[in-house]
Coordinates of C-alpha atoms and ligand atoms in Angstrom, one line a residue:
M10 CA -36.5 87.8 -44.0
T11 CA -38.2 84.6 -45.2
H12 CA -36.1 81.6 -45.9
A13 CA -37.7 80.6 -49.2
P14 CA -37.8 77.1 -50.6
V15 CA -36.6 77.1 -54.2
V16 CA -40.0 75.8 -55.3
D17 CA -41.7 78.9 -54.0
V18 CA -39.3 81.2 -55.8
L19 CA -39.7 79.4 -59.1
K20 CA -43.5 79.2 -58.8
G21 CA -43.6 83.0 -58.4
K22 CA -44.7 83.1 -54.7
Y23 CA -42.5 86.2 -54.3
A24 CA -42.9 89.3 -56.4
V25 CA -40.2 90.5 -58.8
G26 CA -37.9 92.8 -56.8
E27 CA -38.7 91.2 -53.4
Q28 CA -35.8 90.2 -51.2
V29 CA -35.5 86.5 -50.3
T30 CA -33.1 84.1 -48.7
V31 CA -32.5 80.8 -50.3
K32 CA -30.3 78.0 -48.9
G33 CA -29.1 74.8 -50.5
W34 CA -26.3 73.2 -52.4
V35 CA -24.5 74.2 -55.5
R36 CA -25.2 72.0 -58.5
T37 CA -23.1 73.9 -61.1
R38 CA -21.3 77.2 -61.4
R39 CA -20.5 79.1 -64.6
D40 CA -18.5 82.3 -64.9
S41 CA -19.2 84.8 -67.7
K42 CA -16.6 87.0 -69.3
A43 CA -18.7 90.0 -68.3
G44 CA -17.5 89.5 -64.7
L45 CA -20.4 87.6 -63.1
S46 CA -21.2 84.0 -62.1
F47 CA -24.3 81.9 -62.5
V48 CA -24.8 79.4 -59.7
A49 CA -27.5 76.7 -60.0
L50 CA -28.7 76.1 -56.4
H51 CA -30.9 73.2 -55.4
D52 CA -32.6 72.5 -52.1
G53 CA -34.7 69.3 -52.9
S54 CA -38.0 71.2 -52.8
C55 CA -38.5 70.7 -56.6
F56 CA -36.8 69.2 -59.6
D57 CA -35.2 72.4 -60.9
P58 CA -32.5 74.4 -59.2
V59 CA -32.8 78.2 -59.1
Q60 CA -30.3 80.3 -60.9
V61 CA -28.4 82.7 -58.7
I62 CA -26.6 85.6 -60.3
A63 CA -23.5 86.7 -58.5
L64 CA -22.0 90.0 -59.7
N65 CA -18.3 90.6 -59.2
S66 CA -19.2 93.6 -56.9
L67 CA -19.9 91.1 -54.1
S68 CA -17.4 91.6 -51.3
N69 CA -16.5 87.8 -51.3
Y70 CA -16.7 87.3 -55.1
Q71 CA -13.4 85.4 -54.9
D72 CA -15.2 82.8 -52.7
V73 CA -18.0 82.6 -55.3
Q74 CA -15.5 81.8 -57.9
R75 CA -14.3 78.9 -55.8
L76 CA -17.7 77.3 -55.4
T77 CA -18.0 73.8 -56.8
A78 CA -20.8 71.2 -56.9
G79 CA -21.9 70.2 -53.5
C80 CA -20.9 73.4 -51.6
A81 CA -23.7 74.6 -49.2
I82 CA -24.6 78.3 -49.5
A83 CA -27.0 80.8 -48.2
V84 CA -28.0 83.5 -50.6
V85 CA -29.8 86.8 -49.9
G86 CA -31.0 88.5 -53.1
S87 CA -33.9 89.9 -55.0
V88 CA -36.2 88.0 -57.4
K89 CA -35.6 88.9 -61.0
E90 CA -37.2 88.1 -64.3
S91 CA -34.8 85.9 -66.1
Q92 CA -33.2 87.3 -69.3
G93 CA -32.1 83.9 -70.6
Q94 CA -34.1 81.0 -71.9
G95 CA -35.7 78.4 -69.5
Q96 CA -36.8 79.6 -66.1
A97 CA -38.9 82.7 -65.8
L98 CA -37.4 83.8 -62.4
E99 CA -33.9 83.9 -60.9
I100 CA -32.2 85.6 -57.9
E101 CA -29.7 88.4 -58.1
A102 CA -27.5 87.9 -55.0
S103 CA -26.7 90.7 -52.6
T104 CA -24.8 88.4 -50.3
I105 CA -23.6 84.8 -50.7
D106 CA -22.5 83.0 -47.5
V107 CA -20.6 79.8 -47.9
V108 CA -22.0 77.5 -45.2
G109 CA -20.0 74.4 -46.0
W110 CA -17.2 74.0 -48.5
V111 CA -16.5 70.8 -50.4
E112 CA -13.1 69.9 -49.0
N113 CA -11.5 68.6 -52.2
P114 CA -13.7 69.0 -55.3
D115 CA -11.7 66.3 -57.1
T116 CA -12.8 63.7 -54.6
Y117 CA -16.5 64.8 -54.4
P118 CA -18.3 61.8 -55.8
M119 CA -21.4 63.6 -56.9
A120 CA -19.7 66.1 -59.2
A121 CA -22.0 67.5 -61.9
K122 CA -21.9 64.8 -64.5
R123 CA -24.0 61.8 -65.4
H124 CA -23.2 58.9 -63.1
S125 CA -24.4 55.4 -63.7
I126 CA -27.1 54.3 -61.3
E127 CA -24.8 51.5 -60.1
F128 CA -22.1 54.0 -59.2
L129 CA -24.6 56.1 -57.2
R130 CA -25.6 53.0 -55.2
E131 CA -22.1 53.0 -53.7
Y132 CA -22.8 56.5 -52.2
A133 CA -26.2 56.0 -50.6
H134 CA -25.4 59.0 -48.3
L135 CA -24.7 61.4 -51.1
R136 CA -26.9 60.2 -53.9
P137 CA -30.0 62.1 -52.7
R138 CA -28.2 65.2 -54.1
T139 CA -28.6 63.9 -57.7
N140 CA -31.4 64.8 -60.0
V141 CA -32.5 61.2 -60.3
I142 CA -32.6 60.3 -56.6
G143 CA -34.1 63.6 -55.7
A144 CA -36.9 63.0 -58.2
V145 CA -37.5 59.4 -56.9
T146 CA -37.6 60.7 -53.4
R147 CA -40.3 63.3 -54.1
V148 CA -42.4 60.8 -56.1
R149 CA -42.0 58.2 -53.3
N150 CA -43.2 60.8 -50.8
C151 CA -46.1 61.8 -53.0
L152 CA -47.2 58.2 -53.4
S153 CA -47.1 57.5 -49.6
Q154 CA -49.1 60.6 -48.8
A155 CA -51.6 59.7 -51.5
I156 CA -52.0 56.2 -50.1
H157 CA -52.8 57.5 -46.6
R158 CA -55.2 60.0 -48.1
F159 CA -56.9 57.4 -50.2
F160 CA -57.6 55.2 -47.2
H161 CA -58.4 58.1 -44.9
E162 CA -61.0 59.4 -47.4
R163 CA -62.7 56.0 -47.5
G164 CA -62.9 55.6 -43.8
Y165 CA -60.0 53.1 -43.2
Y166 CA -58.0 53.1 -40.0
W167 CA -54.3 52.9 -40.1
I168 CA -53.1 50.1 -37.7
S169 CA -49.5 49.9 -36.6
T170 CA -48.6 46.2 -36.8
P171 CA -45.6 44.8 -35.0
I172 CA -42.1 44.4 -36.6
L173 CA -41.1 41.8 -34.1
T174 CA -43.2 38.7 -34.2
A175 CA -43.3 34.9 -33.6
S176 CA -45.6 34.3 -36.7
D177 CA -44.5 33.4 -40.2
T178 CA -47.4 34.9 -42.1
E179 CA -46.5 33.6 -45.4
G180 CA -45.4 30.2 -44.1
A181 CA -42.4 30.3 -46.4
G182 CA -39.6 30.3 -43.8
E183 CA -38.0 33.4 -45.2
M184 CA -37.6 35.2 -41.9
F185 CA -34.7 37.0 -40.2
R186 CA -34.3 35.7 -36.7
V187 CA -34.1 38.1 -33.8
S188 CA -32.3 36.8 -30.7
T189 CA -30.6 38.1 -27.6
L190 CA -28.9 34.7 -27.0
D191 CA -25.2 34.7 -26.7
M192 CA -24.0 33.2 -30.0
M193 CA -20.8 32.0 -28.5
N194 CA -22.6 30.1 -25.8
I195 CA -26.0 29.1 -27.1
P196 CA -28.2 27.5 -24.4
R197 CA -29.5 24.0 -25.4
T198 CA -32.4 21.9 -24.2
D199 CA -31.9 18.3 -23.1
K200 CA -32.6 17.3 -26.7
G201 CA -29.9 19.6 -28.0
D202 CA -32.2 22.1 -29.5
V203 CA -31.6 25.8 -29.0
D204 CA -33.3 26.8 -25.7
Y205 CA -35.4 29.8 -26.7
S206 CA -37.0 29.9 -23.3
Q207 CA -33.8 31.8 -22.2
D208 CA -34.2 34.3 -25.1
F209 CA -35.7 37.8 -24.6
F210 CA -39.2 36.9 -25.7
G211 CA -39.1 33.4 -24.3
K212 CA -39.6 31.9 -27.8
E213 CA -38.2 32.1 -31.3
T214 CA -38.8 35.6 -32.7
Y215 CA -38.4 37.1 -36.1
L216 CA -38.7 40.3 -38.1
T217 CA -42.1 40.4 -39.7
V218 CA -42.6 39.3 -43.3
S219 CA -46.1 40.8 -43.4
G220 CA -48.5 42.6 -41.1
Q221 CA -51.5 40.7 -42.5
L222 CA -52.3 38.3 -39.7
N223 CA -52.2 41.1 -37.1
V224 CA -54.2 43.5 -39.2
E225 CA -56.8 40.8 -39.7
T226 CA -57.6 41.0 -36.0
Y227 CA -58.3 44.7 -36.2
C228 CA -60.3 44.2 -39.4
N229 CA -62.5 41.8 -37.4
A230 CA -63.5 44.7 -35.2
M231 CA -62.9 48.0 -37.0
S232 CA -64.1 46.7 -40.4
K233 CA -61.8 48.7 -42.7
V234 CA -58.2 48.9 -41.8
Y235 CA -54.7 49.0 -43.3
T236 CA -51.1 48.7 -42.2
F237 CA -48.2 50.5 -43.9
G238 CA -44.8 49.6 -42.7
P239 CA -41.5 47.9 -43.2
T240 CA -41.4 44.1 -43.8
F241 CA -38.4 41.8 -44.1
R242 CA -37.7 38.8 -46.2
A243 CA -34.6 36.6 -45.9
E244 CA -35.0 35.3 -49.5
N245 CA -31.7 35.2 -51.2
S246 CA -33.0 36.8 -54.4
N247 CA -30.5 39.0 -56.1
T248 CA -33.0 40.5 -58.6
S249 CA -34.1 43.9 -59.6
R250 CA -37.5 43.3 -57.9
H251 CA -36.4 42.0 -54.5
L252 CA -35.2 43.7 -51.3
A253 CA -34.6 42.2 -47.9
E254 CA -36.3 45.1 -46.3
F255 CA -39.3 46.7 -48.2
W256 CA -42.4 48.6 -47.3
M257 CA -45.8 47.1 -47.7
I258 CA -49.3 48.6 -47.7
E259 CA -51.9 46.0 -46.5
P260 CA -55.5 46.9 -46.4
E261 CA -58.0 44.4 -44.9
V262 CA -61.8 44.6 -45.3
A263 CA -64.5 42.8 -43.3
F264 CA -67.7 41.6 -45.1
A265 CA -65.7 41.6 -48.3
D266 CA -64.8 39.1 -51.0
L267 CA -62.0 38.9 -53.6
A268 CA -63.9 41.0 -56.1
D269 CA -64.3 43.8 -53.6
V270 CA -60.6 44.0 -52.8
A271 CA -59.6 43.6 -56.4
Q272 CA -61.7 46.7 -57.1
L273 CA -60.2 48.5 -54.0
A274 CA -56.7 47.8 -55.4
E275 CA -57.6 49.1 -58.8
D276 CA -59.2 52.3 -57.3
M277 CA -56.1 52.8 -55.1
L278 CA -53.6 52.4 -57.9
K279 CA -55.6 54.9 -60.0
Y280 CA -55.9 57.4 -57.2
V281 CA -52.2 57.4 -56.4
C282 CA -51.0 57.5 -60.0
K283 CA -53.3 60.4 -60.6
A284 CA -51.8 62.2 -57.6
V285 CA -48.3 61.7 -59.0
L286 CA -49.3 63.0 -62.4
E287 CA -50.9 66.1 -60.9
E288 CA -48.4 66.8 -58.1
R289 CA -45.1 65.7 -59.6
A290 CA -45.2 66.8 -63.2
D291 CA -41.7 68.2 -62.9
D292 CA -40.2 64.9 -61.8
M293 CA -42.2 62.8 -64.2
A294 CA -41.0 64.9 -67.1
F295 CA -37.5 64.0 -66.1
F296 CA -38.3 60.3 -65.9
A297 CA -39.9 60.4 -69.3
Q298 CA -36.8 62.1 -70.7
R299 CA -34.1 60.2 -69.0
I300 CA -35.4 56.8 -67.8
N301 CA -38.4 55.6 -69.9
K302 CA -40.1 57.7 -72.5
D303 CA -43.4 55.8 -72.0
V304 CA -43.7 56.4 -68.3
I305 CA -46.2 59.3 -68.4
N306 CA -48.4 57.7 -71.1
R307 CA -48.7 54.5 -69.3
L308 CA -49.8 56.2 -66.1
E309 CA -52.3 58.3 -67.9
K310 CA -53.6 55.1 -69.5
L311 CA -53.7 53.3 -66.2
V312 CA -55.8 56.1 -64.6
K313 CA -58.3 56.0 -67.5
S314 CA -58.9 52.4 -68.4
D315 CA -60.3 49.4 -66.5
F316 CA -57.9 46.8 -65.4
V317 CA -58.1 43.4 -67.1
R318 CA -59.2 40.6 -64.9
M319 CA -58.0 37.1 -65.8
D320 CA -58.2 33.7 -64.2
Y321 CA -55.0 31.8 -63.6
T322 CA -56.4 28.9 -65.6
D323 CA -57.0 31.1 -68.6
A324 CA -53.5 32.6 -68.3
I325 CA -52.0 29.2 -68.5
E326 CA -53.8 28.6 -71.8
I327 CA -52.7 31.9 -73.1
L328 CA -49.1 31.2 -72.2
K329 CA -49.2 27.8 -73.8
A330 CA -50.8 29.2 -77.0
S331 CA -48.2 32.1 -77.2
G332 CA -45.7 30.0 -79.0
K333 CA -43.0 31.5 -76.8
Q334 CA -40.1 29.5 -75.5
F335 CA -40.1 30.2 -71.8
E336 CA -37.2 29.2 -69.6
F337 CA -39.7 27.8 -67.1
P338 CA -42.2 25.5 -68.7
V339 CA -45.9 26.4 -68.3
D340 CA -48.4 23.9 -67.0
W341 CA -51.5 24.2 -64.8
G342 CA -50.2 24.2 -61.2
V343 CA -46.9 25.9 -61.7
D344 CA -46.3 29.3 -60.1
L345 CA -46.0 32.1 -62.7
S346 CA -42.4 33.3 -63.0
S347 CA -41.4 36.8 -63.9
E348 CA -41.0 35.9 -67.6
H349 CA -44.6 34.7 -67.7
E350 CA -45.9 37.7 -65.8
R351 CA -44.1 40.0 -68.1
Y352 CA -45.4 38.3 -71.2
L353 CA -49.0 38.6 -70.0
A354 CA -48.8 42.2 -68.8
E355 CA -46.5 43.6 -71.5
E356 CA -47.1 41.7 -74.6
H357 CA -50.5 40.1 -74.3
V358 CA -52.5 42.9 -72.5
G359 CA -50.2 45.9 -72.4
A360 CA -51.6 47.1 -69.1
P361 CA -52.0 45.9 -65.5
I362 CA -53.7 42.6 -65.1
I363 CA -55.6 41.3 -62.0
M364 CA -54.8 37.6 -62.0
Q365 CA -57.2 35.5 -59.9
N366 CA -58.0 32.1 -58.6
Y367 CA -54.6 30.4 -58.3
P368 CA -54.0 26.7 -57.5
K369 CA -54.2 26.2 -53.8
D370 CA -50.9 24.3 -53.6
I371 CA -48.8 27.3 -54.7
K372 CA -50.5 29.8 -52.3
A373 CA -50.4 30.5 -48.6
F374 CA -52.4 28.6 -45.9
Y375 CA -54.8 31.5 -45.1
M376 CA -56.4 31.9 -48.6
R377 CA -60.0 30.9 -49.0
L378 CA -60.7 27.6 -50.8
N379 CA -62.9 28.0 -53.9
D380 CA -65.8 25.7 -54.5
D381 CA -63.8 23.7 -57.1
G382 CA -61.6 22.5 -54.2
K383 CA -58.5 23.1 -56.4
T384 CA -58.1 26.9 -56.4
V385 CA -58.1 29.6 -53.8
A386 CA -59.6 33.1 -54.0
A387 CA -56.2 34.8 -54.5
M388 CA -55.2 37.6 -56.8
D389 CA -51.9 39.2 -57.9
I390 CA -51.7 42.4 -59.8
L391 CA -49.1 42.3 -62.6
A392 CA -47.8 45.5 -64.0
P393 CA -45.9 45.9 -67.3
G394 CA -42.2 46.4 -66.8
I395 CA -42.1 45.1 -63.2
G396 CA -44.5 42.1 -62.9
E397 CA -46.2 41.4 -59.6
I398 CA -46.8 44.6 -57.5
I399 CA -49.8 43.3 -55.4
G400 CA -50.6 40.0 -53.8
G401 CA -53.9 39.5 -52.0
S402 CA -56.8 37.1 -51.3
Q403 CA -60.0 36.4 -49.6
R404 CA -59.2 34.8 -46.2
E405 CA -60.4 31.4 -45.2
E406 CA -63.0 32.3 -42.5
R407 CA -64.4 28.8 -42.1
L408 CA -62.6 27.1 -39.1
D409 CA -63.2 23.6 -40.3
V410 CA -61.8 24.3 -43.8
F411 CA -59.0 26.3 -42.3
D412 CA -58.0 23.5 -39.9
E413 CA -58.0 21.0 -42.7
R414 CA -55.7 23.2 -44.8
L415 CA -53.3 23.7 -41.9
E416 CA -53.1 20.0 -41.3
K417 CA -52.5 19.2 -45.0
M418 CA -49.7 21.8 -45.1
G419 CA -48.1 20.3 -42.0
L420 CA -48.6 23.5 -39.9
D421 CA -49.2 23.4 -36.2
K422 CA -52.6 24.5 -35.0
E423 CA -51.1 25.7 -31.7
D424 CA -49.0 28.3 -33.6
Y425 CA -52.2 29.9 -35.0
S426 CA -54.4 29.7 -31.9
W427 CA -55.2 33.4 -31.8
Y428 CA -55.7 33.5 -35.5
R429 CA -58.1 30.6 -35.2
D430 CA -60.0 32.4 -32.4
L431 CA -61.1 35.0 -35.0
R432 CA -62.8 32.1 -36.8
R433 CA -64.5 30.9 -33.6
Y434 CA -65.9 34.2 -32.3
G435 CA -68.1 36.0 -34.9
T436 CA -66.2 35.0 -38.0
V437 CA -67.0 37.0 -41.2
P438 CA -65.9 36.8 -44.8
H439 CA -62.9 39.2 -45.2
A440 CA -60.2 40.0 -47.7
G441 CA -57.2 42.1 -48.2
F442 CA -54.0 42.5 -50.2
G443 CA -50.4 43.7 -49.9
L444 CA -48.9 46.3 -52.2
G445 CA -45.1 46.2 -52.4
F446 CA -44.3 49.9 -52.1
E447 CA -40.9 49.9 -53.9
R448 CA -42.3 47.9 -56.8
L449 CA -45.0 50.6 -57.1
V450 CA -42.4 53.4 -57.0
A451 CA -40.3 51.6 -59.6
Y452 CA -43.4 51.1 -61.8
V453 CA -44.4 54.8 -61.5
T454 CA -41.0 56.2 -62.1
G455 CA -39.8 53.7 -64.7
M456 CA -36.7 53.0 -62.6
Q457 CA -35.4 49.5 -63.4
N458 CA -34.3 48.4 -60.0
V459 CA -36.1 48.6 -56.6
R460 CA -32.7 49.3 -55.0
D461 CA -32.9 52.8 -56.5
V462 CA -36.3 53.7 -55.2
I463 CA -35.7 53.1 -51.5
P464 CA -33.2 55.4 -49.6
F465 CA -31.1 52.7 -48.1
P466 CA -31.5 49.3 -49.9
R467 CA -31.0 46.1 -48.0
T468 CA -30.0 43.2 -50.2
P469 CA -27.9 40.1 -49.7
G470 CA -24.5 41.2 -48.6
N471 CA -25.5 44.9 -48.3
A472 CA -26.6 46.7 -45.1
S473 CA -23.7 49.1 -44.7
F474 CA -25.3 52.6 -44.6
Ligands
4AD6 O1 -47.4 38.3 -52.2 P1 -46.8 38.7 -50.9 O2 -45.8 37.8 -50.3 O3 -48.1 38.8 -50.0 C1 -48.1 39.0 -48.6 O4 -47.2 39.3 -47.9 C2 -49.6 39.1 -48.1 N1 -49.5 38.8 -46.6 C3 -50.2 40.4 -48.4 C4 -51.6 40.5 -47.9 O5 -52.5 39.9 -48.5 N2 -51.9 41.3 -46.9 O6 -46.2 40.2 -50.9 C5 -47.0 41.3 -51.3 C6 -46.3 42.2 -52.2 C7 -45.8 41.5 -53.5 O7 -46.8 41.6 -54.5 C8 -44.6 42.4 -53.9 O8 -45.1 43.6 -54.6 C9 -44.1 42.8 -52.6 O9 -45.1 42.6 -51.6 N3 -42.9 42.0 -52.3 C10 -41.6 42.4 -52.3 N4 -41.1 43.6 -52.7 C11 -39.8 43.8 -52.7 N5 -38.9 42.9 -52.3 C12 -39.4 41.6 -51.9 N6 -38.5 40.7 -51.5 C13 -40.8 41.4 -51.9 N7 -41.5 40.3 -51.6 C14 -42.8 40.7 -51.8

């Protein structure tokens, strides 16, 4: 007999009267005076659990009456039209096998009641059994599948870029060092520096902060590529938007400029949000009810309307004219902080903004210098409720301009020799961006903190599970 996912039973894949086996975990159990029990069983395949009816004629009915939240069971039964309100279909059990008991129900942390999201974080191994984390997980999966589909349909190749690297892509020094040196007995050079020649890779190595520099090499050969993988930042930011380990999607396009990748980012966001609305209506209804009532409306609006494009210089004027008292003062040349981004996206525009052409001094070394000599062809996409979700740019493809920039920023040419080669051998204009995956999932679901949209969050002081 088929082992049926709950989603198939509820969607009517099996005829009324047909025998099915369902397996999963008990969410709740309710006994009626008429001598039967109703068990809500979930298996993660969709938001709703299926209702299982257990009659007291079952040989192990006493076991059924001991079922508590979290017990694992296997049910054989027939599909029935439901008498009660709510679901159309349920299962009348002919057998219920208890696969795994909950040892002591009083100590089971995921008992069927509403827990705070902070409480759930303490139980990263059990929280996927809750409604909220189950819904986040399905939406996260839907988004990542849609991202791959989007790029595949447009002829992009997925490139696996390395996790271990010697390059600091962002030049911000926020890297986790990877070393095989004996910490109790660190080898030193004559000058007293750490002697990395004795380390595994023969030089200082880190966890990558971005796959961009690597993916640029493939872009300069395969034309349209992207990387999608984990990235790491040792920035000590204890905020609701920062993780030490997060996933990033980084497309890179040859013969393209900033406007081209801004459009690509807009198309991609619309495509993946549409996929969630179509494929995860059950989970989105839950988020709208429990987390943020506007969450479906704003996705529908995003899918339908053009993104606003705004120059950094104009944004500064808007912020100055807003009459708001910002904690961080606004002036041309400052980096926009989260309060500025939020004001612009939430109050001024009320929809995602593509912010472009930032001052060169606040942006990374690889961004293409604009003709004004002051700004670079960079863009950030700011979303209401979360702020920056995408950062991207046209890359500096002119070797002389690039070298000048490296020198001004005090970076060593030698460290970028292979990257410079791309500018020496058949250089082309190219551009790309990085989408912070957890920020996207948070935006789509309305979840307030990126720690709750990644299975095992890594933040300062937290890498236990
Ligand atoms: O703006 P960032 O640092 O850009 C890059 O890494 C470029 N190399 C991307 C590229 O052009 N290929 O980061 C890109 C995005 C941000 O917009 C943000 O959404 C996310 O990555 N991000 C983080 N997400 C969670 N936790 C952190 N600590 C993050 N840092 C950046």
